């Protein structure tokens, strides 16, 4: 019974994706008719300058915001897991959790209003004319990513044996040495996972980016969204296939690393 | 102590500036009067020797007075509720299947549930457009059998297909985690005492997984209530959900105070589900 349900559910999840991938390699324009094997849509994608520019912008924003999110979210997760009770902890926890549960339209609109107010203030007080675009998207994505990294790091630290750190401290290691030689290696996988999560969220976001961007900043999802509004184009199929291939590759590599780490642990050498 | 402060300060300041301040500004702008300038609203507090109230309750009043907005809010709650219920219905057997699989298979199966999440949200919606549109897959199959084409894209059914497809992994994960953690001894004991499989499921497995099911429901419901992209690309044009209405007021009508008021209303509506989810999430 449950096996059938699992098969049906996975079929439902994967059938549309597999159809889309299959038709990325069809020469025809019509989704139902197989037009013969062809890579023309990949070539068209590579030749599309707007797509290339948007993809490059999106990758830079995603890498930058994920890195900021990892640093700030790592600190936030650390504070939430290790600082115990401190003044302002409830507010801190609520703020760190808010981006996880706020609807995208609310996050986007509220951040845009902040940027508009900041722009107004910068112009009135300093005479600076700040635009909106890549930088504002980066700040917005870093904020959302921070929340995800904080959760991942906090739960990892909560499940961590503090005995190792205490032993190192007892043996005379300073706090920085303890952090560098014990804690950091232990939480590095969750920092990496958090970075990857923030990176993909940034690369996938169209709503928040549309709100906070300006005329100069069109990200790849914004471009794909407007392409889908006028109907699916085969280039989008090709693009989705590339994203899927990259995601599959990343998952495979992550799986291999995970398998190596756990087998090392099982041999007692980790 | 100083070191702690130095570590805490950057994320705390960031969150105050980019989470707390925007929400506060949102509340203020919801009370502002729309105007023709850039930005298209007037500050609700003016300064004339002292603070002078220059705001307006028009936007908040419009939410109550104009049934268009109340209907959009209600319909969003309904669509999110149906989506979350459908997701649970599909997710339950999937999670049971993962929990019942051989240990070596569990992680790969979970990854299969998660990987579509990494193919990107828009391409998945795009795949449904290719399947459902007039010259698409379903209609191609129908035509091959000599049947008349159906109008599938831009319908409620298309919207729900897209929503369930996008949010299903969110419902599977907490359920699978709870079912993998469960104590199988209880079920074995019940079976030893003569309970049939259905009785075991109904009286033990189901109640034990209820908190996870509730978490899964809310995990889908909360983002689905404000969803913009899927109703816009797959749903009927007349299905005005709150996300689309807010988007339209902001981008097309340039009525920022009204958009802000809609955001505040959506937040108020989600406050209870969010609190509920956070309580469930904190359970060990």
Coordinates of C-alpha atoms in Angstrom, one line a residue, chain B residues 31-282:
Chain B
X31 CA -1.3 54.1 7.6
X32 CA 0.1 56.6 4.9
X33 CA -1.9 58.4 2.3
X34 CA -1.2 57.6 -1.3
X35 CA 0.3 60.4 -3.2
X36 CA 1.7 61.1 -6.7
X37 CA 5.3 61.6 -5.7
X38 CA 8.3 59.2 -5.6
X39 CA 7.8 57.2 -3.4
X40 CA 4.1 57.3 -4.1
X41 CA 2.9 58.0 -0.5
X42 CA 3.1 60.8 2.0
X43 CA 4.8 60.3 5.4
X44 CA 2.0 59.7 8.0
X45 CA 3.9 61.8 10.5
X46 CA 4.8 65.3 9.4
X47 CA 7.0 67.7 11.4
X48 CA 5.6 71.1 12.0
X49 CA 7.3 72.4 15.2
X50 CA 6.1 69.1 16.6
X51 CA 4.9 65.7 15.3
X52 CA 1.7 66.2 13.2
X53 CA -0.5 63.2 12.2
X54 CA -0.8 63.3 8.4
X55 CA -1.8 59.6 7.9
X56 CA -5.0 58.1 6.7
X57 CA -6.9 54.9 7.6
X58 CA -8.3 54.7 4.0
X59 CA -6.2 51.7 3.0
X60 CA -7.1 49.7 6.1
X61 CA -10.7 50.8 5.7
X62 CA -10.7 49.7 2.1
X63 CA -9.8 46.1 3.2
X64 CA -13.0 45.9 5.2
X65 CA -15.3 48.0 3.0
X66 CA -14.4 46.6 -0.4
X67 CA -15.4 42.9 -0.6
X68 CA -12.8 42.4 -3.4
X69 CA -10.0 42.4 -0.8
X70 CA -11.9 40.4 1.9
X71 CA -12.7 37.8 -0.8
X72 CA -9.1 37.6 -1.9
X73 CA -8.0 37.0 1.7
X74 CA -10.7 34.3 2.2
X75 CA -9.9 32.6 -1.1
X76 CA -6.2 32.5 -0.3
X77 CA -6.9 30.8 3.0
X78 CA -9.2 28.3 1.2
X79 CA -6.6 27.6 -1.6
X80 CA -3.8 27.2 1.0
X81 CA -5.9 24.9 3.1
X82 CA -6.9 22.7 0.2
X83 CA -3.3 22.6 -1.1
X84 CA -2.0 21.6 2.4
X85 CA -4.7 18.9 2.8
X86 CA -3.9 17.5 -0.7
X87 CA -0.2 17.5 0.1
X88 CA -0.7 15.6 3.3
X89 CA -2.9 13.1 1.6
X90 CA -0.2 12.4 -0.9
X91 CA 2.7 12.7 1.5
X92 CA 1.4 10.2 4.1
X93 CA 1.7 7.1 2.0
X94 CA 5.0 8.4 0.6
X95 CA 6.4 8.9 4.1
X96 CA 5.2 5.5 5.2
X97 CA 6.8 4.0 2.1
X98 CA 10.2 5.7 2.9
X99 CA 10.0 4.6 6.6
X100 CA 9.2 1.0 5.5
X101 CA 12.0 0.9 3.0
X102 CA 15.3 -0.9 3.7
X103 CA 17.7 1.4 5.6
X104 CA 20.1 1.7 2.6
X105 CA 17.2 2.9 0.5
X106 CA 15.9 5.6 2.8
X107 CA 18.4 8.4 2.1
X108 CA 18.2 8.0 -1.7
X109 CA 14.4 8.0 -1.5
X110 CA 14.4 11.1 0.6
X111 CA 16.8 12.7 -1.9
X112 CA 14.4 11.8 -4.7
X113 CA 11.7 13.7 -2.9
X114 CA 14.0 16.7 -2.3
X115 CA 15.8 16.9 -5.6
X116 CA 12.8 18.4 -7.5
X117 CA 13.1 21.3 -5.0
X118 CA 16.6 22.0 -6.4
X119 CA 15.5 22.0 -10.1
X120 CA 14.2 25.4 -9.5
X121 CA 10.7 26.5 -8.8
X122 CA 10.0 28.3 -12.1
X123 CA 11.1 25.4 -14.4
X124 CA 8.7 23.1 -12.5
X125 CA 5.8 25.5 -13.0
X126 CA 7.0 25.8 -16.7
X127 CA 6.8 22.0 -17.0
X128 CA 3.1 22.2 -16.0
X129 CA 2.5 24.9 -18.6
X130 CA 3.9 22.5 -21.2
X131 CA 1.7 19.7 -20.0
X132 CA -1.5 21.6 -19.6
X133 CA -1.6 24.2 -22.3
X134 CA -3.8 24.0 -25.4
X135 CA -1.2 22.5 -27.6
X136 CA 0.4 20.6 -24.7
X137 CA 0.9 17.0 -23.6
X138 CA -2.6 16.2 -22.2
X139 CA -4.4 17.7 -25.2
X140 CA -1.9 15.9 -27.6
X141 CA -2.8 12.6 -26.1
X142 CA -6.5 13.4 -26.2
X143 CA -6.2 14.4 -29.9
X144 CA -4.4 11.2 -30.7
X145 CA -7.5 9.3 -29.4
X146 CA -9.7 11.6 -31.5
X147 CA -11.1 13.5 -28.4
X148 CA -11.9 17.1 -28.3
X149 CA -9.2 19.3 -26.6
X150 CA -9.8 20.5 -23.0
X151 CA -9.1 23.9 -21.6
X152 CA -6.7 23.0 -18.8
X153 CA -4.3 25.8 -18.3
X154 CA -5.5 28.9 -16.4
X155 CA -8.0 26.8 -14.4
X156 CA -8.2 26.1 -10.6
X157 CA -7.2 22.5 -11.3
X158 CA -4.0 23.6 -13.0
X159 CA -3.3 25.9 -10.1
X160 CA -3.8 23.2 -7.5
X161 CA -1.6 20.7 -9.5
X162 CA 1.2 23.3 -9.6
X163 CA 0.8 24.2 -5.9
X164 CA 0.8 20.6 -4.7
X165 CA 3.7 19.8 -7.0
X166 CA 5.7 22.7 -5.6
X167 CA 4.9 22.1 -1.9
X168 CA 4.7 18.3 -1.6
X169 CA 8.3 17.9 -0.4
X170 CA 7.6 20.2 2.5
X171 CA 4.8 17.8 3.7
X172 CA 6.8 14.6 3.2
X173 CA 9.9 15.6 5.2
X174 CA 8.5 16.1 8.7
X175 CA 6.2 13.0 8.3
X176 CA 9.1 10.8 7.1
X177 CA 11.3 12.1 9.9
X178 CA 8.6 11.3 12.5
X179 CA 7.8 7.9 11.0
X180 CA 11.4 6.9 10.9
X181 CA 11.9 7.8 14.5
X182 CA 8.8 6.0 15.7
X183 CA 9.0 3.0 18.1
X184 CA 8.0 0.0 16.1
X185 CA 7.7 -2.0 19.3
X186 CA 4.3 -0.4 20.0
X187 CA 3.0 -1.6 16.7
X188 CA 4.4 -5.1 17.1
X189 CA 2.9 -5.3 20.6
X190 CA -0.5 -4.3 19.2
X191 CA -0.2 -6.9 16.4
X192 CA 0.8 -9.6 18.9
X193 CA -2.3 -8.8 20.9
X194 CA -4.4 -9.5 17.9
X195 CA -5.0 -6.0 16.3
X196 CA -5.4 -6.0 12.6
X197 CA -3.2 -3.9 10.3
X198 CA -5.8 -1.2 10.0
X199 CA -6.4 -1.1 13.7
X200 CA -2.7 -0.8 14.4
X201 CA -2.4 2.0 11.9
X202 CA -5.4 3.9 13.2
X203 CA -4.8 3.5 16.9
X204 CA -0.9 3.7 17.0
X205 CA 0.8 4.9 13.8
X206 CA -1.6 7.7 13.0
X207 CA -1.8 9.3 16.5
X208 CA 2.0 9.1 16.9
X209 CA 2.5 11.0 13.6
X210 CA -0.2 13.7 14.2
X211 CA 2.2 16.4 15.4
X212 CA 4.4 15.9 12.3
X213 CA 1.3 15.9 10.1
X214 CA 0.2 19.2 11.6
X215 CA 3.7 20.6 11.1
X216 CA 3.7 19.4 7.5
X217 CA 0.2 21.0 7.0
X218 CA 1.4 24.4 8.3
X219 CA 4.7 24.2 6.4
X220 CA 2.7 24.1 3.2
X221 CA -0.2 26.3 4.4
X222 CA 2.0 29.3 5.4
X223 CA 3.9 29.9 2.1
X224 CA 0.9 28.8 0.0
X225 CA -1.4 31.5 1.6
X226 CA 0.8 34.3 0.1
X227 CA 1.8 32.4 -3.1
X228 CA 2.0 34.7 -6.1
X229 CA 3.8 32.9 -9.0
X230 CA 1.8 29.7 -9.3
X231 CA -1.7 31.3 -9.4
X232 CA -0.3 33.9 -11.8
X233 CA 1.1 31.4 -14.2
X234 CA -1.3 28.5 -13.9
X235 CA -4.5 29.8 -12.3
X236 CA -7.5 31.5 -13.8
X237 CA -7.2 35.2 -14.3
X238 CA -10.3 35.8 -12.0
X239 CA -8.7 33.8 -9.1
X240 CA -7.6 36.9 -7.3
X241 CA -5.6 35.6 -4.4
X242 CA -4.0 37.9 -1.8
X243 CA -0.5 37.6 -3.3
X244 CA -1.7 38.6 -6.8
X245 CA -3.9 41.4 -5.4
X246 CA -0.9 42.8 -3.4
X247 CA 1.4 42.5 -6.5
X248 CA -1.2 44.3 -8.7
X249 CA -1.8 47.1 -6.2
X250 CA 2.0 47.6 -5.9
X251 CA 3.2 47.1 -9.5
X252 CA 0.2 48.1 -11.6
X253 CA -1.8 50.6 -9.5
X254 CA 1.3 51.9 -7.7
X255 CA -0.9 52.2 -4.5
X256 CA 1.9 51.4 -2.0
X257 CA -0.2 52.1 1.1
X258 CA -2.9 49.7 0.0
X259 CA -0.3 47.0 -0.8
X260 CA 1.2 47.6 2.6
X261 CA -2.2 47.3 4.2
X262 CA -2.8 44.0 2.4
X263 CA 0.6 42.7 3.6
X264 CA -0.3 43.6 7.2
X265 CA -3.7 41.8 6.7
X266 CA -1.9 38.7 5.4
X267 CA 0.5 38.8 8.3
X268 CA -2.3 39.1 10.8
X269 CA -4.0 36.2 9.2
X270 CA -0.9 34.0 9.4
X271 CA 0.1 35.0 12.9
X272 CA -1.9 32.1 14.5
X273 CA -0.6 29.4 12.0
X274 CA 2.9 30.7 12.4
X275 CA 2.7 30.5 16.2
X276 CA 1.3 27.1 16.0
X277 CA 4.0 25.9 13.7
X278 CA 6.8 27.3 15.9
X279 CA 5.3 25.5 18.9
X280 CA 5.2 22.2 17.0
X281 CA 8.7 22.8 15.7
X282 CA 10.1 23.2 19.2

